Amino acid sequence: MNVTIESKTSKGKLIMQVASSIFKAYDIRGIVPTTVTEETAEGIGRAFGTIARLEGETSVSVGRDGRLSGPSLAAALVRGLASTGLQVIDVGMVTTPILYFAANTLTTSGIQVTGSHNPKDYNGFKMVMRGRAIHGEEIQAIARMMEAESWSLQPGGSVRQASVDAAYLTRITTSIKLSRPMKIVVDSGNGIAGASAPAIFRALGCEVIELFSEVDGNFPNHHPDPSKPENLRDLMAALKSSDAELGLAFDGDGDRLGIVTKQGNNIFPDRQMVLFARDVLSRVPGGTILFDVKCSQRLAPAIAEAGGVPMMFKTGHSLIKAKMKEVDSPLGGEMSGHIFFKERWYGFDDGTYAGCRLLEIVSRSPDANAVLDALPSSFSTPELNVTCEEGESPKLIANAVTLAKADATFAAPAQISTIDGLRIDWPDGFGLIRGSNTTPVLVLRFEGHTQEALHRIETDMMALLNQIKPGAKIGASAH
């Protein structure tokens, strides 16, 4: 749906085609210039700024990642924000976590212009309002305000440039200390992390072999998405051909981390969480550790063994952050690679910071790879997707839950959870079918403690899928 908006201002008309498809569950994003334009960005600035002023805010931080459309979209966003009377602090080309840092130190609200891990012609906006990552209904409120042209423009707005890069580096390096020097490979995939992460690791005492640190929105070498194995090939090759101990990879805006061992093993985020939980709980005994429904069944027992309280919750970085605040959690994580440290940090997802915490832990051992390889593991499928019609997935999930509860295959000792879709846990593994919050797909994931268990669980869950959506075609995840 496209809605034409003509906003009469002292500077003439702002005419936008607002595509409803850009307003996602956790952010606003689309294809430039098809669904996201400078006019869209300015309208977002006006709507966000109006709401921020109503909430008592007087200033906002703005950053952008390295995408080619970033400068023009950020400039338009800043215009829109300033037109509502806000003082806008432009922190320049930075990772999303550095923008979050600015929104914790310079201001309490902020917007990052970023396409994250999406293809190069995408761009979008991740938003923080008074310390909370806005999502869901709050994003729809921005959409409605843009459609109704109900923003409030007022004089007094201003724009100034400020850099928080040095403060960010200092904050990390004064808190995190390595027990010994380490040699690592860092692959930034030509994303924005390349502008800051290697220098931070060097400041911690690491020797760094850099891959694709030059920020280039064309992503000429490989796509910056470490959740995809094909994007880790260069990192694995560099580990093989050098004497580096570990490899770290970042996504396009630097809020997610990939970890690869010397032997080429990908340490997935739910295994990372075991390592981080043990460390955090040594200082915060009894802490509640959050993780999403896609994470390994091995994670909850590991948290409990380390003296923590495991809490499984819905997938979605904004949802996890909000729940962490609610239960005063020191640590949370998602299978997608978003790791949230509240203990010793601010509670936002940050790939560089997570990498530094990882190195702090493994540097205590003479063999970092042995520490990582010893983490609990299972046999699992990658994340799988089934394409649906728009709005179809909630009905499919409801049907799946009804069928599973009536089917002896899923009776005790199996345990059914409906916190986010349908997750069924057996003593030896789990199966998950849930609806994505961002695209019209079903998300599937299966895990078994043995190959045999994985095969049995996958067979039973696929049979259930075939009942709710006969002939469903399975594809690889886009995330």
mmCIF file with all atom_site columns, N, CA and C in Angstrom, residues 1-3 16-22 29-40 69 73 121-123:
data_model
loop_
_atom_site.group_PDB
_atom_site.id
_atom_site.type_symbol
_atom_site.label_atom_id
_atom_site.label_alt_id
_atom_site.label_comp_id
_atom_site.label_asym_id
_atom_site.label_entity_id
_atom_site.label_seq_id
_atom_site.pdbx_PDB_ins_code
_atom_site.Cartn_x
_atom_site.Cartn_y
_atom_site.Cartn_z
_atom_site.occupancy
_atom_site.B_iso_or_equiv
_atom_site.pdbx_formal_charge
_atom_site.auth_seq_id
_atom_site.auth_comp_id
_atom_site.auth_asym_id
_atom_site.auth_atom_id
_atom_site.pdbx_PDB_model_num
ATOM 1  N N  . MET A 1 1   ? 0.853  -1.203 0.000  1.00 0.00 ? 1   MET A N  1
ATOM 2  C CA . MET A 1 1   ? 0.000  0.000  0.000  1.00 0.00 ? 1   MET A CA 1
ATOM 3  C C  . MET A 1 1   ? 0.876  1.236  0.000  1.00 0.00 ? 1   MET A C  1
ATOM 4  N N  . ASN A 1 2   ? 0.633  2.146  -0.918 1.00 0.00 ? 2   ASN A N  1
ATOM 5  C CA . ASN A 1 2   ? 1.329  3.423  -0.952 1.00 0.00 ? 2   ASN A CA 1
ATOM 6  C C  . ASN A 1 2   ? 0.360  4.543  -0.631 1.00 0.00 ? 2   ASN A C  1
ATOM 7  N N  . VAL A 1 3   ? 0.739  5.391  0.287  1.00 0.00 ? 3   VAL A N  1
ATOM 8  C CA . VAL A 1 3   ? -0.087 6.541  0.659  1.00 0.00 ? 3   VAL A CA 1
ATOM 9  C C  . VAL A 1 3   ? 0.700  7.798  0.330  1.00 0.00 ? 3   VAL A C  1
ATOM 10 N N  . MET A 1 16  ? 5.693  12.427 -0.163 1.00 0.00 ? 16  MET A N  1
ATOM 11 C CA . MET A 1 16  ? 6.250  11.094 0.029  1.00 0.00 ? 16  MET A CA 1
ATOM 12 C C  . MET A 1 16  ? 5.279  10.036 -0.443 1.00 0.00 ? 16  MET A C  1
ATOM 13 N N  . GLN A 1 17  ? 5.819  8.969  -0.943 1.00 0.00 ? 17  GLN A N  1
ATOM 14 C CA . GLN A 1 17  ? 5.062  7.729  -1.100 1.00 0.00 ? 17  GLN A CA 1
ATOM 15 C C  . GLN A 1 17  ? 5.485  6.841  0.062  1.00 0.00 ? 17  GLN A C  1
ATOM 16 N N  . VAL A 1 18  ? 4.597  6.586  1.001  1.00 0.00 ? 18  VAL A N  1
ATOM 17 C CA . VAL A 1 18  ? 4.935  5.775  2.163  1.00 0.00 ? 18  VAL A CA 1
ATOM 18 C C  . VAL A 1 18  ? 4.466  4.348  1.923  1.00 0.00 ? 18  VAL A C  1
ATOM 19 N N  . ALA A 1 19  ? 5.402  3.422  1.802  1.00 0.00 ? 19  ALA A N  1
ATOM 20 C CA . ALA A 1 19  ? 5.059  2.017  1.610  1.00 0.00 ? 19  ALA A CA 1
ATOM 21 C C  . ALA A 1 19  ? 4.873  1.369  2.985  1.00 0.00 ? 19  ALA A C  1
ATOM 22 N N  . SER A 1 20  ? 3.702  0.826  3.241  1.00 0.00 ? 20  SER A N  1
ATOM 23 C CA . SER A 1 20  ? 3.442  0.222  4.559  1.00 0.00 ? 20  SER A CA 1
ATOM 24 C C  . SER A 1 20  ? 4.374  -0.954 4.832  1.00 0.00 ? 20  SER A C  1
ATOM 25 N N  . SER A 1 21  ? 4.929  -1.547 3.762  1.00 0.00 ? 21  SER A N  1
ATOM 26 C CA . SER A 1 21  ? 5.794  -2.724 3.920  1.00 0.00 ? 21  SER A CA 1
ATOM 27 C C  . SER A 1 21  ? 7.108  -2.419 4.645  1.00 0.00 ? 21  SER A C  1
ATOM 28 N N  . ILE A 1 22  ? 7.476  -1.126 4.753  1.00 0.00 ? 22  ILE A N  1
ATOM 29 C CA . ILE A 1 22  ? 8.772  -0.810 5.378  1.00 0.00 ? 22  ILE A CA 1
ATOM 30 C C  . ILE A 1 22  ? 8.705  -0.825 6.902  1.00 0.00 ? 22  ILE A C  1
ATOM 31 N N  . ARG A 1 29  ? 12.592 -0.543 7.380  1.00 0.00 ? 29  ARG A N  1
ATOM 32 C CA . ARG A 1 29  ? 13.595 -0.774 6.340  1.00 0.00 ? 29  ARG A CA 1
ATOM 33 C C  . ARG A 1 29  ? 12.948 -1.180 5.031  1.00 0.00 ? 29  ARG A C  1
ATOM 34 N N  . GLY A 1 30  ? 13.684 -0.912 3.946  1.00 0.00 ? 30  GLY A N  1
ATOM 35 C CA . GLY A 1 30  ? 13.188 -1.247 2.623  1.00 0.00 ? 30  GLY A CA 1
ATOM 36 C C  . GLY A 1 30  ? 14.272 -1.032 1.592  1.00 0.00 ? 30  GLY A C  1
ATOM 37 N N  . ILE A 1 31  ? 13.873 -1.016 0.335  1.00 0.00 ? 31  ILE A N  1
ATOM 38 C CA . ILE A 1 31  ? 14.815 -0.891 -0.781 1.00 0.00 ? 31  ILE A CA 1
ATOM 39 C C  . ILE A 1 31  ? 14.897 0.569  -1.205 1.00 0.00 ? 31  ILE A C  1
ATOM 40 N N  . VAL A 1 32  ? 16.132 1.040  -1.381 1.00 0.00 ? 32  VAL A N  1
ATOM 41 C CA . VAL A 1 32  ? 16.382 2.423  -1.817 1.00 0.00 ? 32  VAL A CA 1
ATOM 42 C C  . VAL A 1 32  ? 16.573 2.428  -3.334 1.00 0.00 ? 32  VAL A C  1
ATOM 43 N N  . PRO A 1 33  ? 15.879 3.266  -4.085 1.00 0.00 ? 33  PRO A N  1
ATOM 44 C CA . PRO A 1 33  ? 14.894 4.267  -3.656 1.00 0.00 ? 33  PRO A CA 1
ATOM 45 C C  . PRO A 1 33  ? 13.440 3.804  -3.859 1.00 0.00 ? 33  PRO A C  1
ATOM 46 N N  . THR A 1 34  ? 13.228 2.495  -3.989 1.00 0.00 ? 34  THR A N  1
ATOM 47 C CA . THR A 1 34  ? 11.883 1.998  -4.311 1.00 0.00 ? 34  THR A CA 1
ATOM 48 C C  . THR A 1 34  ? 10.891 2.270  -3.187 1.00 0.00 ? 34  THR A C  1
ATOM 49 N N  . THR A 1 35  ? 11.262 1.847  -1.955 1.00 0.00 ? 35  THR A N  1
ATOM 50 C CA . THR A 1 35  ? 10.336 2.035  -0.823 1.00 0.00 ? 35  THR A CA 1
ATOM 51 C C  . THR A 1 35  ? 10.918 2.938  0.266  1.00 0.00 ? 35  THR A C  1
ATOM 52 N N  . VAL A 1 36  ? 12.200 3.213  0.212  1.00 0.00 ? 36  VAL A N  1
ATOM 53 C CA . VAL A 1 36  ? 12.825 4.139  1.168  1.00 0.00 ? 36  VAL A CA 1
ATOM 54 C C  . VAL A 1 36  ? 13.516 5.252  0.385  1.00 0.00 ? 36  VAL A C  1
ATOM 55 N N  . THR A 1 37  ? 13.103 6.493  0.648  1.00 0.00 ? 37  THR A N  1
ATOM 56 C CA . THR A 1 37  ? 13.658 7.655  -0.039 1.00 0.00 ? 37  THR A CA 1
ATOM 57 C C  . THR A 1 37  ? 14.078 8.703  0.989  1.00 0.00 ? 37  THR A C  1
ATOM 58 N N  . GLU A 1 38  ? 14.688 9.784  0.487  1.00 0.00 ? 38  GLU A N  1
ATOM 59 C CA . GLU A 1 38  ? 15.040 10.893 1.386  1.00 0.00 ? 38  GLU A CA 1
ATOM 60 C C  . GLU A 1 38  ? 13.786 11.477 2.028  1.00 0.00 ? 38  GLU A C  1
ATOM 61 N N  . GLU A 1 39  ? 12.689 11.542 1.267  1.00 0.00 ? 39  GLU A N  1
ATOM 62 C CA . GLU A 1 39  ? 11.438 12.068 1.821  1.00 0.00 ? 39  GLU A CA 1
ATOM 63 C C  . GLU A 1 39  ? 10.915 11.155 2.938  1.00 0.00 ? 39  GLU A C  1
ATOM 64 N N  . THR A 1 40  ? 11.061 9.841  2.727  1.00 0.00 ? 40  THR A N  1
ATOM 65 C CA . THR A 1 40  ? 10.678 8.900  3.786  1.00 0.00 ? 40  THR A CA 1
ATOM 66 C C  . THR A 1 40  ? 11.486 9.175  5.047  1.00 0.00 ? 40  THR A C  1
ATOM 67 N N  . SER A 1 69  ? 23.705 4.624  0.345  1.00 0.00 ? 69  SER A N  1
ATOM 68 C CA . SER A 1 69  ? 22.596 5.573  0.497  1.00 0.00 ? 69  SER A CA 1
ATOM 69 C C  . SER A 1 69  ? 22.591 6.246  1.865  1.00 0.00 ? 69  SER A C  1
ATOM 70 N N  . LEU A 1 73  ? 20.294 9.716  3.215  1.00 0.00 ? 73  LEU A N  1
ATOM 71 C CA . LEU A 1 73  ? 19.175 9.379  4.101  1.00 0.00 ? 73  LEU A CA 1
ATOM 72 C C  . LEU A 1 73  ? 19.386 9.978  5.493  1.00 0.00 ? 73  LEU A C  1
ATOM 73 N N  . ASP A 1 121 ? 21.184 -2.861 -1.625 1.00 0.00 ? 121 ASP A N  1
ATOM 74 C CA . ASP A 1 121 ? 20.252 -1.803 -2.011 1.00 0.00 ? 121 ASP A CA 1
ATOM 75 C C  . ASP A 1 121 ? 19.210 -1.517 -0.933 1.00 0.00 ? 121 ASP A C  1
ATOM 76 N N  . TYR A 1 122 ? 19.327 -2.178 0.208  1.00 0.00 ? 122 TYR A N  1
ATOM 77 C CA . TYR A 1 122 ? 18.434 -1.922 1.337  1.00 0.00 ? 122 TYR A CA 1
ATOM 78 C C  . TYR A 1 122 ? 19.021 -0.846 2.250  1.00 0.00 ? 122 TYR A C  1
ATOM 79 N N  . ASN A 1 123 ? 18.148 -0.159 2.956  1.00 0.00 ? 123 ASN A N  1
ATOM 80 C CA . ASN A 1 123 ? 18.560 0.664  4.085  1.00 0.00 ? 123 ASN A CA 1
ATOM 81 C C  . ASN A 1 123 ? 17.359 0.834  5.005  1.00 0.00 ? 123 ASN A C  1
#
